[in-house]
C-alpha positions as a Python dict, from the first residue, in 0.01 Angstrom:
ca = {
    (1, 'X'): (0, 0, 0),
    (2, 'X'): (145, 172, 287),
    (3, 'X'): (-134, 339, 576),
    (4, 'X'): (-77, 656, 415),
    (5, 'X'): (-149, 597, 91),
    (6, 'X'): (-451, 352, 207),
    (7, 'X'): (-592, 661, 406),
    (8, 'X'): (-544, 875, 102),
    (9, 'X'): (-711, 647, -113),
    (10, 'X'): (-1014, 573, 143),
    (11, 'X'): (-1042, 967, 174),
    (12, 'X'): (-1091, 1021, -191),
    (13, 'X'): (-1376, 748, -215),
    (14, 'X'): (-1564, 914, 45),
    (15, 'X'): (-1537, 1261, -112),
    (16, 'X'): (-1637, 1115, -440),
    (17, 'X'): (-1922, 909, -271),
    (18, 'X'): (-2036, 1275, -99),
    (19, 'X'): (-1997, 1455, -437),
    (20, 'X'): (-2226, 1180, -603),
    (21, 'X'): (-2477, 1259, -309),
    (22, 'X'): (-2466, 1612, -364),
    (23, 'X'): (-2564, 1540, -750),
    (24, 'X'): (-2859, 1301, -730),
    (25, 'X'): (-3002, 1422, -412),
    (26, 'X'): (-3234, 1648, -593),
    (27, 'X'): (-3357, 1337, -791),
    (28, 'X'): (-3511, 1181, -460),
    (29, 'X'): (-3833, 1222, -225),
    (30, 'X'): (-3726, 1062, 92),
    (31, 'X'): (-3433, 1010, 273),
    (32, 'X'): (-3388, 671, 498),
    (33, 'X'): (-3175, 598, 757),
    (34, 'X'): (-3100, 261, 941),
    (35, 'X'): (-2820, 136, 1165),
    (36, 'X'): (-2651, -22, 873),
    (37, 'X'): (-2693, 199, 566),
    (38, 'X'): (-2823, 519, 431),
    (39, 'X'): (-3078, 563, 150),
    (40, 'X'): (-3245, 763, -99),
    (41, 'X'): (-3564, 654, -219),
    (42, 'X'): (-3854, 755, -431),
    (43, 'X'): (-4082, 477, -292),
    (44, 'X'): (-4083, 396, 101),
    (45, 'X'): (-4304, 201, 293),
    (46, 'X'): (-4216, 53, 653),
    (47, 'X'): (-4431, -187, 854),
    (48, 'X'): (-4403, -320, 1209),
    (49, 'X'): (-4383, -660, 1217),
    (50, 'X'): (-4506, -768, 1532),
    (51, 'X'): (-4331, -1180, 1675),
    (52, 'X'): (-4447, -1371, 2011),
    (53, 'X'): (-4157, -1153, 2222),
    (54, 'X'): (-4077, -877, 1997),
    (55, 'X'): (-4106, -692, 1665),
    (56, 'X'): (-3916, -560, 1384),
    (57, 'X'): (-3929, -329, 1114),
    (58, 'X'): (-3954, -454, 748),
    (59, 'X'): (-3884, -143, 510),
    (60, 'X'): (-3943, -145, 110),
    (61, 'X'): (-3772, 88, -121),
    (62, 'X'): (-3796, 151, -482),
    (63, 'X'): (-3627, 358, -719),
    (64, 'X'): (-3318, 389, -474),
    (65, 'X'): (-2963, 518, -438),
    (66, 'X'): (-2747, 371, -156),
    (67, 'X'): (-2480, 547, 39),
    (68, 'X'): (-2197, 307, 31),
    (69, 'X'): (-1854, 351, -93),
    (70, 'X'): (-1739, -13, -201),
    (71, 'X'): (-2062, -65, -428),
    (72, 'X'): (-2020, -70, -827),
    (73, 'X'): (-2340, 76, -866),
    (74, 'X'): (-2537, 262, -597),
    (75, 'X'): (-2851, 297, -782),
    (76, 'X'): (-3100, -14, -725),
    (77, 'X'): (-3457, -76, -870),
    (78, 'X'): (-3585, -201, -511),
    (79, 'X'): (-3453, -256, -155),
    (80, 'X'): (-3584, -454, 149),
    (81, 'X'): (-3486, -398, 482),
    (82, 'X'): (-3532, -619, 789),
    (83, 'X'): (-3427, -422, 1122),
    (84, 'X'): (-3499, -480, 1523),
    (85, 'X'): (-3329, -104, 1534),
    (86, 'X'): (-3523, 238, 1493),
    (87, 'X'): (-3567, 344, 1128),
    (88, 'X'): (-3564, 695, 1029),
    (89, 'X'): (-3766, 816, 687),
    (90, 'X'): (-3758, 1183, 621),
    (91, 'X'): (-3964, 1358, 316),
    (92, 'X'): (-3708, 1584, 123),
    (93, 'X'): (-3848, 1927, 28),
    (94, 'X'): (-3904, 1966, -368),
    (95, 'X'): (-3634, 2223, -440),
    (96, 'X'): (-3306, 2251, -551),
    (97, 'X'): (-3052, 2121, -265),
    (98, 'X'): (-2785, 2356, -230),
    (99, 'X'): (-2477, 2294, 9),
    (100, 'X'): (-2368, 2616, 181),
    (101, 'X'): (-2016, 2761, 70),
    (102, 'X'): (-1851, 2702, 383),
    (103, 'X'): (-1948, 2343, 352),
    (104, 'X'): (-1855, 2323, 9),
    (105, 'X'): (-1557, 2052, -117),
    (106, 'X'): (-1443, 2224, -442),
    (107, 'X'): (-1567, 2538, -398),
    (108, 'X'): (-1894, 2575, -599),
}
């Protein structure tokens, strides 16, 4: 596979992932961002764990969708993440999520 074909394939995967995100985001209550992944979840628990010289966060999520192009199944029953980095948890508003026309990828 040449570089251009690989880039086109990668772009198509990213576009399909974004479309899937757009279709499922209204089914979830929280957006969770870590240094490695982006998640949608309906139940999130973040606990700070202290060690002798540092601390880390333990994040437990249930009913999860994972933003990852290369996963065969992005819907996961439960996810547990341990991280020393920042964690961002946002509660989504319970309304229909709409993308502005100028950001729409397919003219919807």
